[in-house]
Amino acid sequence: GENVEQHPSTLSVQEGDSAVIKCTYSDSASNYFPWYKQELGKRPQLIIDIRSNVGEKKDQRIAVTLNKTAKHFSLHITETQPEDSAVYFCAASRDTGFQKLVFGTGTRLLVSP
Amino acid sequence: DGGITQSPKYLFRKEGQNVTLSCEQNLNHDAMYWYRQDPGQGLRLIYYSQIVNDFQKGDIAEGYSVSREKKESFPLTVTSAQKNPTAFYLCATRTSGSSYEQYFGPGTRLTVT
């Protein structure tokens, strides 16, 4: 089955710096890759996703890149702000009627003022 | 934050007791999911349901049971057979349309002593 590895497990940056979180997946048939943000004690919320027919997607300060050949995808956050502090999860799934998301183990991002 | 409700937010039980976690949605979504979240780990799929009266085991179904008698409701029972039931439980839904996004409920933190 699918396995998703996520690195780093923790990431500390100064406000205004960029942050990059990387994930690798094992199932070459996976073609949907979402990123979720989870603040302490709250529900995960989708922040950006990408499908395998594109290599990059951007939404304001957040971007995701996908390398299908290498089977890895990354989340890039530019101009980080303290409110970006949270746990970020990547996930992968196949394009099927039932969408089984396999999640990475999460990255705790701390943005210091 | 409406759409998916989980109750209660915190639940305490003695070892050996079964407990049922509630998940209700008013999004008219067909698919519903139950995930378990442990510290330092990603979300792991317990059970999922694509339509009423149908559900399938996920990756960690042992010690859990579900029902899907109504489209709006997908309760999860944590039985005494679950060896480590203390965790944060998240319910999610997804529409059957072209959107791939899974929407999460606020979660129930279960503590078994």
mmCIF file of C-alpha atoms in Angstrom:
data_model
loop_
_atom_site.group_PDB
_atom_site.id
_atom_site.type_symbol
_atom_site.label_atom_id
_atom_site.label_comp_id
_atom_site.label_asym_id
_atom_site.label_seq_id
_atom_site.Cartn_x
_atom_site.Cartn_y
_atom_site.Cartn_z
ATOM 1 C CA GLY A 1 0.000 0.000 0.000
ATOM 2 C CA GLU A 2 0.875 3.660 -0.103
ATOM 3 C CA ASN A 3 3.415 5.048 2.331
ATOM 4 C CA VAL A 4 4.070 8.764 2.788
ATOM 5 C CA GLU A 5 7.166 10.090 4.517
ATOM 6 C CA GLN A 6 7.375 13.701 5.668
ATOM 7 C CA HIS A 7 10.372 15.798 6.716
ATOM 8 C CA PRO A 8 11.314 17.567 8.849
ATOM 9 C CA SER A 9 9.270 16.706 11.909
ATOM 10 C CA THR A 10 9.879 20.166 13.371
ATOM 11 C CA LEU A 11 10.891 23.395 11.694
ATOM 12 C CA SER A 12 11.695 26.703 13.362
ATOM 13 C CA VAL A 13 12.039 29.881 11.309
ATOM 14 C CA GLN A 14 12.129 33.604 11.898
ATOM 15 C CA GLU A 15 9.226 35.724 10.774
ATOM 16 C CA GLY A 16 9.680 36.679 7.151
ATOM 17 C CA ASP A 17 11.801 33.661 6.274
ATOM 18 C CA SER A 18 10.674 30.895 3.936
ATOM 19 C CA ALA A 19 9.745 27.397 5.083
ATOM 20 C CA VAL A 20 9.876 24.201 3.037
ATOM 21 C CA ILE A 21 8.346 20.863 3.997
ATOM 22 C CA LYS A 22 9.000 17.775 1.904
ATOM 23 C CA CYS A 23 7.100 14.538 1.375
ATOM 24 C CA THR A 24 7.818 11.384 -0.549
ATOM 25 C CA TYR A 25 5.304 8.726 -1.532
ATOM 26 C CA SER A 26 5.634 5.135 -2.635
ATOM 27 C CA ASP A 27 2.603 4.426 -4.850
ATOM 28 C CA SER A 28 3.308 5.602 -8.397
ATOM 29 C CA ALA A 29 -0.448 5.505 -9.100
ATOM 30 C CA SER A 30 -1.123 8.293 -6.576
ATOM 31 C CA ASN A 31 -2.197 11.470 -8.308
ATOM 32 C CA TYR A 32 -3.771 13.728 -5.705
ATOM 33 C CA PHE A 33 -1.626 15.469 -3.073
ATOM 34 C CA PRO A 34 -3.252 17.754 -0.494
ATOM 35 C CA TRP A 35 -1.671 19.702 2.335
ATOM 36 C CA TYR A 36 -3.527 20.266 5.601
ATOM 37 C CA LYS A 37 -2.819 22.752 8.373
ATOM 38 C CA GLN A 38 -3.805 21.867 11.930
ATOM 39 C CA GLU A 39 -3.642 24.420 14.709
ATOM 40 C CA LEU A 40 -3.380 23.193 18.272
ATOM 41 C CA GLY A 41 -6.528 21.357 19.337
ATOM 42 C CA LYS A 42 -8.346 22.124 16.104
ATOM 43 C CA ARG A 43 -9.405 20.260 12.997
ATOM 44 C CA PRO A 44 -7.114 19.866 9.982
ATOM 45 C CA GLN A 45 -7.953 22.283 7.180
ATOM 46 C CA LEU A 46 -6.980 22.023 3.539
ATOM 47 C CA ILE A 47 -4.617 24.820 2.520
ATOM 48 C CA ILE A 48 -3.586 23.734 -0.951
ATOM 49 C CA ASP A 49 -3.661 20.645 -3.142
ATOM 50 C CA ILE A 50 -2.207 19.510 -6.432
ATOM 51 C CA ARG A 51 -3.064 16.868 -8.972
ATOM 52 C CA SER A 52 -0.523 14.965 -10.986
ATOM 53 C CA ASN A 53 -1.251 16.727 -14.235
ATOM 54 C CA VAL A 54 0.506 19.869 -12.971
ATOM 55 C CA GLY A 55 3.944 20.390 -11.518
ATOM 56 C CA GLU A 56 3.345 23.473 -9.403
ATOM 57 C CA LYS A 57 0.467 25.367 -7.871
ATOM 58 C CA LYS A 58 0.560 28.644 -6.007
ATOM 59 C CA ASP A 59 -1.870 30.470 -3.746
ATOM 60 C CA GLN A 60 -0.551 33.762 -2.387
ATOM 61 C CA ARG A 61 2.307 32.881 0.012
ATOM 62 C CA ILE A 62 1.835 29.144 -0.323
ATOM 63 C CA ALA A 63 3.007 26.925 -3.162
ATOM 64 C CA VAL A 64 3.229 23.203 -3.770
ATOM 65 C CA THR A 65 5.558 21.490 -6.217
ATOM 66 C CA LEU A 66 5.300 17.926 -7.470
ATOM 67 C CA ASN A 67 7.946 15.719 -9.039
ATOM 68 C CA LYS A 68 6.196 12.556 -10.192
ATOM 69 C CA THR A 69 9.364 10.936 -11.478
ATOM 70 C CA ALA A 70 11.035 11.197 -8.087
ATOM 71 C CA LYS A 71 7.732 10.685 -6.241
ATOM 72 C CA HIS A 72 8.048 13.669 -4.015
ATOM 73 C CA PHE A 73 6.168 16.879 -3.407
ATOM 74 C CA SER A 74 6.891 19.925 -1.297
ATOM 75 C CA LEU A 75 5.098 22.766 0.457
ATOM 76 C CA HIS A 76 6.689 26.202 0.282
ATOM 77 C CA ILE A 77 5.607 29.055 2.539
ATOM 78 C CA THR A 78 7.155 32.444 1.848
ATOM 79 C CA GLU A 79 7.234 35.502 4.115
ATOM 80 C CA THR A 80 6.218 33.422 7.107
ATOM 81 C CA GLN A 81 4.115 34.985 9.851
ATOM 82 C CA PRO A 82 3.535 33.878 13.460
ATOM 83 C CA GLU A 83 0.015 32.744 12.519
ATOM 84 C CA ASP A 84 1.578 30.202 10.164
ATOM 85 C CA SER A 85 2.701 28.306 13.269
ATOM 86 C CA ALA A 86 0.878 24.957 13.222
ATOM 87 C CA VAL A 87 1.314 21.316 12.278
ATOM 88 C CA TYR A 88 1.269 20.659 8.549
ATOM 89 C CA PHE A 89 0.351 17.294 7.054
ATOM 90 C CA CYS A 90 0.879 16.086 3.531
ATOM 91 C CA ALA A 91 -1.182 13.267 2.041
ATOM 92 C CA ALA A 92 -1.467 11.236 -1.121
ATOM 93 C CA SER A 93 -4.214 9.255 -2.816
ATOM 94 C CA ARG A 94 -5.207 7.628 -6.063
ATOM 95 C CA ASP A 95 -7.895 9.045 -8.267
ATOM 96 C CA THR A 96 -10.643 6.577 -7.419
ATOM 97 C CA GLY A 97 -14.298 6.835 -6.473
ATOM 98 C CA PHE A 98 -13.287 6.282 -2.905
ATOM 99 C CA GLN A 99 -10.514 8.621 -1.933
ATOM 100 C CA LYS A 100 -8.230 6.987 0.598
ATOM 101 C CA LEU A 101 -5.827 9.595 1.858
ATOM 102 C CA VAL A 102 -2.554 8.359 3.323
ATOM 103 C CA PHE A 103 -1.044 11.011 5.563
ATOM 104 C CA GLY A 104 2.507 11.885 6.450
ATOM 105 C CA THR A 105 3.468 12.141 10.120
ATOM 106 C CA GLY A 106 3.290 15.925 10.200
ATOM 107 C CA THR A 107 5.681 18.867 10.537
ATOM 108 C CA ARG A 108 5.432 21.253 13.447
ATOM 109 C CA LEU A 109 6.269 24.729 12.135
ATOM 110 C CA LEU A 110 7.168 27.439 14.620
ATOM 111 C CA VAL A 111 7.499 30.990 13.323
ATOM 112 C CA SER A 112 9.199 33.302 15.806
ATOM 113 C CA PRO A 113 8.530 37.059 15.719
ATOM 114 C CA ASP B 1 -17.091 25.947 11.457
ATOM 115 C CA GLY B 2 -20.488 24.344 10.828
ATOM 116 C CA GLY B 3 -21.245 21.412 8.572
ATOM 117 C CA ILE B 4 -19.734 18.560 10.587
ATOM 118 C CA THR B 5 -20.326 18.146 14.282
ATOM 119 C CA GLN B 6 -18.704 15.698 16.638
ATOM 120 C CA SER B 7 -19.803 15.225 20.188
ATOM 121 C CA PRO B 8 -18.667 15.315 22.814
ATOM 122 C CA LYS B 9 -15.412 17.270 22.517
ATOM 123 C CA TYR B 10 -13.860 15.384 25.454
ATOM 124 C CA LEU B 11 -14.831 11.895 26.570
ATOM 125 C CA PHE B 12 -13.573 9.868 29.498
ATOM 126 C CA ARG B 13 -14.181 6.170 29.958
ATOM 127 C CA LYS B 14 -13.008 3.329 32.111
ATOM 128 C CA GLU B 15 -11.103 0.483 30.518
ATOM 129 C CA GLY B 16 -13.388 -2.330 29.401
ATOM 130 C CA GLN B 17 -16.302 -0.083 28.453
ATOM 131 C CA ASN B 18 -17.552 0.442 24.921
ATOM 132 C CA VAL B 19 -18.038 4.056 23.870
ATOM 133 C CA THR B 20 -19.735 5.600 20.841
ATOM 134 C CA LEU B 21 -18.497 8.780 19.195
ATOM 135 C CA SER B 22 -20.965 10.856 17.245
ATOM 136 C CA CYS B 23 -20.440 12.375 13.794
ATOM 137 C CA GLU B 24 -23.214 14.338 12.077
ATOM 138 C CA GLN B 25 -23.016 16.329 8.847
ATOM 139 C CA ASN B 26 -25.385 18.657 7.020
ATOM 140 C CA LEU B 27 -23.222 19.072 3.908
ATOM 141 C CA ASN B 28 -25.132 16.401 1.959
ATOM 142 C CA HIS B 29 -21.841 14.610 1.341
ATOM 143 C CA ASP B 30 -21.918 10.960 0.398
ATOM 144 C CA ALA B 31 -18.570 9.781 1.739
ATOM 145 C CA MET B 32 -17.698 9.808 5.417
ATOM 146 C CA TYR B 33 -14.496 8.763 7.180
ATOM 147 C CA TRP B 34 -13.153 8.122 10.653
ATOM 148 C CA TYR B 35 -9.512 8.825 11.460
ATOM 149 C CA ARG B 36 -7.452 8.377 14.570
ATOM 150 C CA GLN B 37 -4.675 10.823 15.474
ATOM 151 C CA ASP B 38 -1.917 10.068 17.967
ATOM 152 C CA PRO B 39 0.859 12.452 19.026
ATOM 153 C CA GLY B 40 3.686 12.540 16.510
ATOM 154 C CA GLN B 41 1.762 10.511 13.977
ATOM 155 C CA GLY B 42 -0.333 11.327 10.999
ATOM 156 C CA LEU B 43 -4.001 10.574 10.640
ATOM 157 C CA ARG B 44 -4.782 6.899 10.252
ATOM 158 C CA LEU B 45 -7.972 5.646 8.622
ATOM 159 C CA ILE B 46 -10.266 3.506 10.782
ATOM 160 C CA TYR B 47 -13.420 3.088 8.654
ATOM 161 C CA TYR B 48 -15.032 4.766 5.692
ATOM 162 C CA SER B 49 -18.442 4.793 4.053
ATOM 163 C CA GLN B 50 -19.286 5.823 0.517
ATOM 164 C CA ILE B 51 -23.060 5.461 0.742
ATOM 165 C CA VAL B 52 -25.773 4.677 3.254
ATOM 166 C CA ASN B 53 -25.772 1.097 4.575
ATOM 167 C CA ASP B 54 -22.278 0.474 3.250
ATOM 168 C CA PHE B 55 -18.911 0.844 4.968
ATOM 169 C CA GLN B 56 -15.411 -0.566 4.659
ATOM 170 C CA LYS B 57 -12.501 -1.166 7.000
ATOM 171 C CA GLY B 58 -9.565 1.160 6.849
ATOM 172 C CA ASP B 59 -6.016 0.484 7.965
ATOM 173 C CA ILE B 60 -6.649 0.178 11.699
ATOM 174 C CA ALA B 61 -10.229 -1.142 12.062
ATOM 175 C CA GLU B 62 -9.547 -3.721 14.771
ATOM 176 C CA GLY B 63 -11.454 -2.912 17.952
ATOM 177 C CA TYR B 64 -13.782 -0.434 16.227
ATOM 178 C CA SER B 65 -17.227 -0.681 14.646
ATOM 179 C CA VAL B 66 -19.418 1.738 12.672
ATOM 180 C CA SER B 67 -22.868 2.058 11.178
ATOM 181 C CA ARG B 68 -24.295 4.208 8.367
ATOM 182 C CA GLU B 69 -28.053 4.117 8.642
ATOM 183 C CA LYS B 70 -28.514 7.717 7.537
ATOM 184 C CA LYS B 71 -26.564 9.860 5.110
ATOM 185 C CA GLU B 72 -26.054 12.476 7.809
ATOM 186 C CA SER B 73 -24.688 10.212 10.516
ATOM 187 C CA PHE B 74 -21.657 7.921 10.868
ATOM 188 C CA PRO B 75 -21.134 6.932 14.533
ATOM 189 C CA LEU B 76 -17.981 5.137 15.637
ATOM 190 C CA THR B 77 -17.965 2.646 18.523
ATOM 191 C CA VAL B 78 -14.699 2.051 20.304
ATOM 192 C CA THR B 79 -14.984 -1.397 21.826
ATOM 193 C CA SER B 80 -13.153 -2.933 24.756
ATOM 194 C CA ALA B 81 -11.154 -4.945 22.221
ATOM 195 C CA GLN B 82 -9.259 -1.824 21.133
ATOM 196 C CA LYS B 83 -5.979 -2.097 23.031
ATOM 197 C CA ASN B 84 -4.978 1.585 23.014
ATOM 198 C CA PRO B 85 -8.162 3.617 22.606
ATOM 199 C CA THR B 86 -6.892 6.898 24.044
ATOM 200 C CA ALA B 87 -6.538 9.224 21.047
ATOM 201 C CA PHE B 88 -7.997 12.150 19.130
ATOM 202 C CA TYR B 89 -10.731 10.960 16.745
ATOM 203 C CA LEU B 90 -11.609 12.901 13.643
ATOM 204 C CA CYS B 91 -14.580 12.452 11.350
ATOM 205 C CA ALA B 92 -14.423 13.691 7.765
ATOM 206 C CA THR B 93 -16.681 13.929 4.743
ATOM 207 C CA ARG B 94 -16.253 14.331 1.007
ATOM 208 C CA THR B 95 -18.681 15.170 -1.730
ATOM 209 C CA SER B 96 -19.146 12.729 -4.573
ATOM 210 C CA GLY B 97 -18.483 15.438 -7.128
ATOM 211 C CA SER B 98 -15.215 16.419 -8.749
ATOM 212 C CA SER B 99 -13.841 18.022 -5.589
ATOM 213 C CA TYR B 100 -11.255 15.951 -3.827
ATOM 214 C CA GLU B 101 -11.295 17.902 -0.579
ATOM 215 C CA GLN B 102 -12.042 16.116 2.657
ATOM 216 C CA TYR B 103 -13.673 18.264 5.318
ATOM 217 C CA PHE B 104 -12.931 17.470 8.929
ATOM 218 C CA GLY B 105 -15.048 17.758 12.028
ATOM 219 C CA PRO B 106 -13.720 19.351 15.239
ATOM 220 C CA GLY B 107 -12.746 15.985 16.728
ATOM 221 C CA THR B 108 -13.359 14.086 19.954
ATOM 222 C CA ARG B 109 -10.554 13.495 22.424
ATOM 223 C CA LEU B 110 -11.124 10.139 24.090
ATOM 224 C CA THR B 111 -9.289 9.204 27.265
ATOM 225 C CA VAL B 112 -9.578 5.683 28.623
ATOM 226 C CA THR B 113 -8.146 4.902 32.054
#
